[in-house]
CSV table of C-alpha atoms in Angstrom, one decimal:
chain,number,residue,atom,x,y,z
A,1,MET,CA,-144.4,22.7,149.7
A,2,ILE,CA,-144.5,19.6,147.6
A,3,LYS,CA,-144.8,16.1,149.2
A,4,THR,CA,-146.1,13.7,146.5
A,5,PHE,CA,-145.5,12.8,142.9
A,6,PHE,CA,-146.9,10.7,140.1
A,7,ASP,CA,-144.5,8.7,138.0
A,8,PHE,CA,-145.7,8.8,134.3
A,9,CYS,CA,-143.9,6.9,131.5
A,10,SER,CA,-142.3,5.3,134.5
A,11,GLY,CA,-140.1,2.6,132.8
A,12,ILE,CA,-138.0,1.1,135.6
A,13,GLY,CA,-138.5,4.0,138.0
A,14,ALA,CA,-135.3,5.9,137.9
A,15,GLY,CA,-137.3,9.1,138.3
A,16,ARG,CA,-139.2,7.6,141.3
A,17,LEU,CA,-136.0,6.7,143.1
A,18,GLY,CA,-134.5,10.2,142.4
A,19,LEU,CA,-137.5,11.9,143.9
A,20,GLU,CA,-137.8,9.5,146.8
A,21,ARG,CA,-134.3,10.4,147.7
A,22,CYS,CA,-135.6,14.0,148.0
A,23,GLY,CA,-138.1,12.9,150.6
A,24,LEU,CA,-141.1,12.9,148.2
A,25,LYS,CA,-143.7,10.1,148.2
A,26,CYS,CA,-144.8,8.3,145.0
A,27,VAL,CA,-148.6,7.9,144.8
A,28,GLY,CA,-148.7,5.9,141.5
A,29,HIS,CA,-147.0,5.1,138.3
A,30,SER,CA,-148.0,4.6,134.6
A,31,ASP,CA,-146.3,2.6,131.9
A,32,THR,CA,-147.5,0.3,129.1
A,33,SER,CA,-144.5,-2.0,129.1
A,34,ARG,CA,-145.2,-5.2,131.0
A,35,LEU,CA,-141.5,-6.2,131.1
A,36,ALA,CA,-140.4,-2.8,132.4
A,37,ASP,CA,-143.1,-2.9,135.0
A,38,CYS,CA,-141.9,-6.3,136.2
A,39,SER,CA,-138.4,-4.8,136.7
A,40,TYR,CA,-140.0,-1.7,138.3
A,41,ARG,CA,-141.7,-3.8,140.9
A,42,LEU,CA,-138.6,-5.8,141.7
A,43,LEU,CA,-136.3,-2.8,141.9
A,44,HIS,CA,-138.7,-0.8,144.2
A,45,GLN,CA,-140.2,-3.7,146.0
A,46,THR,CA,-143.7,-2.4,145.4
A,47,GLU,CA,-147.1,-3.6,144.5
A,48,ASP,CA,-148.3,-0.1,143.7
A,49,LYS,CA,-151.0,0.1,141.0
A,50,ASN,CA,-149.7,0.6,137.5
A,51,TYR,CA,-152.3,3.0,136.0
A,52,GLY,CA,-151.4,1.9,132.5
A,53,ASN,CA,-151.7,3.9,129.3
A,54,LEU,CA,-151.6,7.6,130.2
A,55,LYS,CA,-153.7,8.5,127.1
A,56,LYS,CA,-156.6,7.0,129.0
A,57,LEU,CA,-155.9,8.8,132.3
A,58,GLY,CA,-157.4,12.0,133.6
A,59,LYS,CA,-159.0,13.8,136.5
A,60,GLU,CA,-161.5,11.1,137.2
A,61,ASN,CA,-159.1,8.2,137.5
A,62,LEU,CA,-155.9,9.6,138.9
A,63,PRO,CA,-155.0,10.5,142.6
A,64,ASP,CA,-153.9,14.0,143.5
A,65,PHE,CA,-150.2,14.7,143.4
A,66,ASP,CA,-147.9,17.8,143.8
A,67,LEU,CA,-145.4,16.9,141.1
A,68,LEU,CA,-145.6,15.2,137.7
A,69,ILE,CA,-142.5,13.5,136.4
A,70,ALA,CA,-142.2,11.8,133.0
A,71,GLY,CA,-139.4,10.7,130.7
A,72,PHE,CA,-141.8,10.9,127.7
A,73,PRO,CA,-141.0,8.8,124.6
A,74,CYS,CA,-138.0,10.1,122.7
A,75,GLN,CA,-137.6,7.8,119.7
A,76,THR,CA,-139.4,10.3,117.4
A,77,PHE,CA,-137.0,13.1,118.4
A,78,SER,CA,-133.7,11.2,118.6
A,79,VAL,CA,-130.9,11.9,116.1
A,80,ILE,CA,-130.6,8.1,115.9
A,81,GLY,CA,-134.2,7.6,115.1
A,82,ARG,CA,-136.4,8.7,112.3
A,83,GLN,CA,-137.0,12.2,113.8
A,84,ALA,CA,-140.6,12.0,112.9
A,85,GLY,CA,-141.5,14.2,115.8
A,86,PHE,CA,-145.2,15.1,116.2
A,87,SER,CA,-146.2,13.1,113.1
A,88,ASP,CA,-145.5,9.9,115.1
A,89,ASP,CA,-148.0,8.7,117.6
A,90,ARG,CA,-145.3,8.4,120.3
A,91,GLY,CA,-144.6,12.1,119.8
A,92,GLN,CA,-148.1,13.0,120.9
A,93,ILE,CA,-147.6,11.8,124.5
A,94,ILE,CA,-146.5,15.3,125.4
A,95,PHE,CA,-150.0,16.6,124.6
A,96,HIS,CA,-151.6,14.0,126.9
A,97,LEU,CA,-149.2,15.0,129.6
A,98,SER,CA,-150.2,18.7,129.2
A,99,ARG,CA,-153.9,17.6,129.3
A,100,ILE,CA,-153.2,15.9,132.6
A,101,LEU,CA,-151.4,19.0,133.9
A,102,ARG,CA,-154.5,21.1,133.0
A,103,GLU,CA,-156.9,18.6,134.7
A,104,LYS,CA,-154.9,17.7,137.8
A,105,LYS,CA,-153.1,21.0,138.3
A,106,PRO,CA,-150.1,19.7,140.2
A,107,LYS,CA,-147.8,22.4,141.6
A,108,CYS,CA,-144.9,21.5,139.3
A,109,PHE,CA,-143.4,19.0,136.9
A,110,ILE,CA,-140.1,17.5,135.6
A,111,LEU,CA,-140.0,16.2,132.1
A,112,GLU,CA,-137.0,14.5,130.3
A,113,ASN,CA,-136.2,13.8,126.6
A,114,VAL,CA,-133.3,13.4,124.3
A,115,LYS,CA,-130.9,16.3,123.5
A,116,GLY,CA,-131.9,16.0,119.9
A,117,LEU,CA,-135.3,17.5,120.8
A,118,VAL,CA,-133.7,20.9,121.2
A,119,GLY,CA,-132.7,21.1,117.5
A,120,HIS,CA,-135.5,19.1,116.0
A,121,ASP,CA,-137.2,20.8,113.1
A,122,ASN,CA,-134.9,23.8,113.5
A,123,GLY,CA,-136.1,24.4,117.0
A,124,GLN,CA,-139.8,24.5,116.1
A,125,THR,CA,-140.6,21.3,118.1
A,126,ILE,CA,-139.2,22.5,121.4
A,127,ARG,CA,-140.9,25.9,121.0
A,128,ARG,CA,-144.2,24.1,120.4
A,129,ILE,CA,-143.7,22.0,123.5
A,130,ILE,CA,-142.9,25.1,125.6
A,131,GLU,CA,-145.9,26.9,124.2
A,132,GLU,CA,-148.1,23.9,125.1
A,133,LEU,CA,-146.9,23.7,128.6
A,134,GLU,CA,-147.2,27.5,129.1
A,135,GLU,CA,-150.7,27.4,127.9
A,136,SER,CA,-151.4,24.6,130.3
A,137,GLY,CA,-150.7,27.1,133.1
A,138,TYR,CA,-147.0,26.5,133.9
A,139,SER,CA,-144.0,28.7,133.7
A,140,THR,CA,-141.5,26.4,131.9
A,141,ILE,CA,-137.8,26.4,131.5
A,142,TYR,CA,-135.4,23.8,130.1
A,143,LYS,CA,-131.7,22.9,130.0
A,144,VAL,CA,-129.5,20.1,128.6
A,145,ILE,CA,-127.8,18.3,131.5
A,146,THR,CA,-125.0,15.7,131.2
A,147,SER,CA,-125.2,12.8,133.6
A,148,LEU,CA,-121.4,12.9,133.7
A,149,ASN,CA,-121.7,16.2,135.7
A,150,CYS,CA,-124.1,14.7,138.2
A,151,GLY,CA,-122.1,11.9,139.9
A,152,VAL,CA,-122.1,9.0,137.4
A,153,PRO,CA,-119.4,8.4,134.8
A,154,GLN,CA,-121.8,8.3,131.8
A,155,MET,CA,-121.8,10.8,129.0
A,156,ARG,CA,-125.6,11.0,128.8
A,157,GLN,CA,-127.0,14.3,127.6
A,158,ARG,CA,-130.7,14.9,128.0
A,159,VAL,CA,-133.0,17.9,128.0
A,160,TYR,CA,-134.9,18.5,131.2
A,161,PHE,CA,-138.0,20.7,131.5
A,162,VAL,CA,-139.0,22.2,134.8
A,163,GLY,CA,-142.4,23.8,135.1
A,164,ILE,CA,-144.2,25.5,138.0
A,165,ARG,CA,-147.8,26.5,138.1
A,166,LYS,CA,-148.2,30.2,137.3
A,167,ASP,CA,-150.3,31.0,140.3
A,168,ILE,CA,-147.2,30.0,142.4
A,169,VAL,CA,-144.5,31.4,140.2
A,170,LYS,CA,-145.3,33.7,137.3
A,171,ASN,CA,-141.8,33.5,135.8
A,172,ALA,CA,-139.4,30.6,136.7
A,173,SER,CA,-136.5,32.0,134.7
A,174,ASP,CA,-134.6,32.5,138.0
A,175,PHE,CA,-134.7,28.8,138.8
A,176,ILE,CA,-131.2,27.6,139.9
A,177,TRP,CA,-130.1,24.5,138.1
A,178,PRO,CA,-127.9,21.9,139.7
A,179,GLU,CA,-124.2,22.6,139.9
A,180,ASN,CA,-121.7,20.2,138.4
A,181,ILE,CA,-120.1,17.7,140.8
A,182,PRO,CA,-116.9,15.6,140.3
A,183,ILE,CA,-116.9,12.5,138.1
A,184,PRO,CA,-116.5,9.3,140.2
A,185,LYS,CA,-114.1,6.6,139.3
A,186,LEU,CA,-115.3,4.3,136.6
A,187,GLU,CA,-113.8,1.2,138.3
A,188,GLU,CA,-116.5,1.5,141.0
A,189,TYR,CA,-119.2,0.9,138.3
A,190,LEU,CA,-117.7,-1.7,136.1
A,191,ILE,CA,-117.8,-4.5,138.6
A,192,ASP,CA,-119.6,-7.4,137.0
A,193,ARG,CA,-116.6,-8.5,134.9
A,194,VAL,CA,-118.3,-10.7,132.3
A,195,LEU,CA,-115.8,-11.7,129.6
A,196,ILE,CA,-116.7,-10.7,126.1
A,197,SER,CA,-118.6,-13.6,124.4
A,198,THR,CA,-117.2,-15.4,121.3
A,199,LEU,CA,-120.0,-13.8,119.2
A,200,ASN,CA,-119.3,-10.3,120.4
A,201,LEU,CA,-115.5,-10.8,120.0
A,202,ASP,CA,-116.1,-11.7,116.4
A,203,ILE,CA,-118.2,-8.6,115.9
A,204,LEU,CA,-115.6,-6.5,117.5
A,205,LYS,CA,-112.9,-7.9,115.2
A,206,ARG,CA,-115.1,-7.1,112.2
A,207,TYR,CA,-115.3,-3.5,113.4
A,208,LEU,CA,-111.5,-3.3,113.3
A,209,VAL,CA,-111.3,-4.1,109.6
A,210,ASN,CA,-114.3,-2.2,108.3
A,211,SER,CA,-113.8,0.9,106.0
A,212,THR,CA,-113.9,3.3,109.0
A,213,ASN,CA,-111.4,1.6,111.3
A,214,ALA,CA,-109.1,-0.5,109.0
A,215,GLY,CA,-105.5,-0.1,109.9
A,216,LYS,CA,-106.1,1.7,113.2
A,217,TYR,CA,-106.0,-1.1,115.8
A,218,THR,CA,-105.5,-4.8,116.0
A,219,ILE,CA,-107.4,-7.0,118.5
A,220,GLU,CA,-104.1,-7.4,120.3
A,221,ASP,CA,-103.9,-3.6,120.7
A,222,LEU,CA,-107.4,-3.5,122.4
A,223,TYR,CA,-106.4,-6.2,124.9
A,224,LYS,CA,-103.6,-3.9,126.1
A,225,MET,CA,-105.9,-0.8,126.6
A,226,ASN,CA,-106.4,-1.3,130.3
A,227,GLY,CA,-108.9,1.0,131.8
A,228,LYS,CA,-110.4,2.0,128.4
A,229,VAL,CA,-114.0,1.7,127.3
A,230,LEU,CA,-114.7,0.5,123.8
A,231,ASP,CA,-117.9,1.5,122.0
A,232,THR,CA,-119.0,-0.1,118.6
A,233,ARG,CA,-121.3,2.7,117.6
A,234,MET,CA,-122.6,2.5,114.1
A,235,ASN,CA,-119.5,1.7,111.9
A,236,ASP,CA,-117.1,3.5,114.2
A,237,LEU,CA,-115.0,2.1,117.1
A,238,ARG,CA,-114.8,4.8,119.8
A,239,ILE,CA,-112.5,4.6,122.8
A,240,TYR,CA,-113.1,6.4,126.1
A,241,ASN,CA,-111.1,6.9,129.2
A,242,GLY,CA,-112.8,7.2,132.7
A,243,LYS,CA,-116.3,7.3,131.3
A,244,VAL,CA,-118.8,5.4,129.2
A,245,PRO,CA,-120.9,6.7,126.3
A,246,THR,CA,-124.7,7.1,126.6
A,247,LEU,CA,-126.4,3.8,127.3
A,248,ARG,CA,-128.7,2.9,124.5
A,249,ALA,CA,-131.9,0.9,124.5
A,250,GLN,CA,-131.8,-0.6,121.0
A,251,ARG,CA,-128.2,-1.8,120.8
A,252,ASP,CA,-125.4,-2.9,123.2
A,253,GLY,CA,-121.8,-3.2,122.1
A,254,ILE,CA,-120.1,-1.4,124.9
A,255,TYR,CA,-116.9,-3.2,126.2
A,256,TYR,CA,-114.1,-2.3,128.7
A,257,VAL,CA,-110.6,-3.6,129.3
A,258,PHE,CA,-109.0,-4.5,132.6
A,259,ASP,CA,-106.1,-6.8,133.4
A,260,ASN,CA,-105.6,-7.4,129.6
A,261,ASN,CA,-109.1,-8.9,129.3
A,262,ILE,CA,-112.1,-7.5,127.4
A,263,TYR,CA,-115.4,-7.5,129.2
A,264,GLN,CA,-118.9,-6.7,127.9
A,265,LEU,CA,-121.1,-4.2,129.7
A,266,THR,CA,-123.9,-6.0,131.6
A,267,GLY,CA,-127.4,-4.9,132.5
A,268,TYR,CA,-126.3,-4.9,136.2
A,269,GLU,CA,-123.5,-2.4,135.4
A,270,ALA,CA,-125.9,-0.3,133.2
A,271,LEU,CA,-128.2,0.1,136.2
A,272,ILE,CA,-125.4,1.3,138.4
A,273,LEU,CA,-124.3,3.7,135.7
A,274,GLN,CA,-127.8,5.1,135.7
A,275,GLY,CA,-127.5,5.8,139.4
A,276,PHE,CA,-129.3,2.8,140.9
A,277,PRO,CA,-127.5,1.6,144.0
A,278,LYS,CA,-126.0,-1.9,144.0
A,279,GLU,CA,-128.7,-3.1,146.5
A,280,TYR,CA,-131.3,-2.2,143.9
A,281,ALA,CA,-129.5,-3.8,141.0
A,282,ASP,CA,-129.1,-6.9,143.1
A,283,ARG,CA,-132.9,-7.3,143.3
A,284,VAL,CA,-133.1,-7.9,139.5
A,285,LYS,CA,-129.9,-9.7,138.8
A,286,ASP,CA,-130.6,-13.2,137.6
A,287,LYS,CA,-134.3,-12.4,137.7
A,288,VAL,CA,-134.5,-10.2,134.6
A,289,THR,CA,-132.5,-11.2,131.5
A,290,ASP,CA,-129.3,-9.2,130.8
A,291,ARG,CA,-130.6,-8.2,127.4
A,292,HIS,CA,-133.8,-6.7,128.9
A,293,LEU,CA,-131.9,-4.9,131.7
A,294,LEU,CA,-129.6,-3.3,129.1
A,295,MET,CA,-132.6,-2.1,127.1
A,296,GLN,CA,-134.4,-0.9,130.2
A,297,ALA,CA,-131.4,0.9,131.6
A,298,GLY,CA,-130.9,2.5,128.2
A,299,ASN,CA,-134.4,3.9,128.3
A,300,ALA,CA,-134.2,5.1,131.9
A,301,MET,CA,-133.5,8.5,133.3
A,302,THR,CA,-130.4,8.9,135.5
A,303,VAL,CA,-131.3,8.7,139.2
A,304,ASN,CA,-128.7,11.3,140.2
A,305,VAL,CA,-129.9,13.9,137.8
A,306,ILE,CA,-133.5,13.6,139.0
A,307,GLU,CA,-132.4,13.7,142.6
A,308,MET,CA,-130.4,16.9,142.0
A,309,LEU,CA,-133.2,18.5,140.1
A,310,GLY,CA,-135.7,17.6,142.8
A,311,ILE,CA,-133.6,19.2,145.5
A,312,CYS,CA,-133.2,22.3,143.4
A,313,LEU,CA,-137.0,22.4,142.8
A,314,ILE,CA,-137.9,21.9,146.4
A,315,GLN,CA,-135.5,24.6,147.5
A,316,TYR,CA,-136.7,27.0,144.8
A,317,LEU,CA,-140.4,26.6,145.9
A,318,LYS,CA,-139.5,27.1,149.6
A,319,THR,CA,-137.7,30.3,148.7
A,320,LYS,CA,-140.7,31.5,146.8
A,321,GLU,CA,-143.2,30.5,149.5
A,322,ASN,CA,-141.1,32.3,152.1
A,323,LYS,CA,-141.3,35.5,150.1
């Protein structure tokens, strides 16, 4: 039976909320971003200790916990980034997490990273990570899960690792992953209705005439696309119906059309699209800048996915214990 967890690489605590919804108790969190930690404390209304840089943490300065959760840094594995992998210092965080697993020996863990990790270095990187986690004493499995299938209308694909201590489960290959659930209506999430700024409208107009999009649409065409989501990704203008693309930390540029008006996605809406309830998002609205909320939500895990994984993991361990 698992009761407690530690929230590493905690960001704004989407993992925390997901596991708390499963009935588990957070005994601490760790993150090096001061701004993210400010949002974390507002969102979760907590004064819990931030243990700081996990590279400096170990058996002697961490409380006991049953589950380790971490969305470890992904920039070095992302297809959008430089894909430096283990050669980048941020890519070494996984080894510090495995050291903590060896020292603290929690019963299980949930880790998250970008989908690009699966194919990085022709699959060598993920094999090395699995090997490291297995050598740390955990039977480890992974799967790419789309947030779109977990109750939010966001096309976020991430790879999730689940590991269970080998003295509890020798082989976790029979772990049952969450089943897909229906996609909710997008209108329930795009509720802030902030009109596109003059600056962003000018940027959008430039997208329409660049070499990739020239001749496809006019700005008047976009104003008539009621219900559509517009994404200015790289040089391409992408149009979606009933869903939004993956939220990104380093760049905004997602818009949507209702009632013949173009609105820009806000940090408040981004939080809701990551599974934070409105009452949580209300706690940071007007207290954290929209720009920072967009970045922080783009870096976060999806609450719904972690909740569903947590439920599956708790049920799996109960089944094994009963046997």
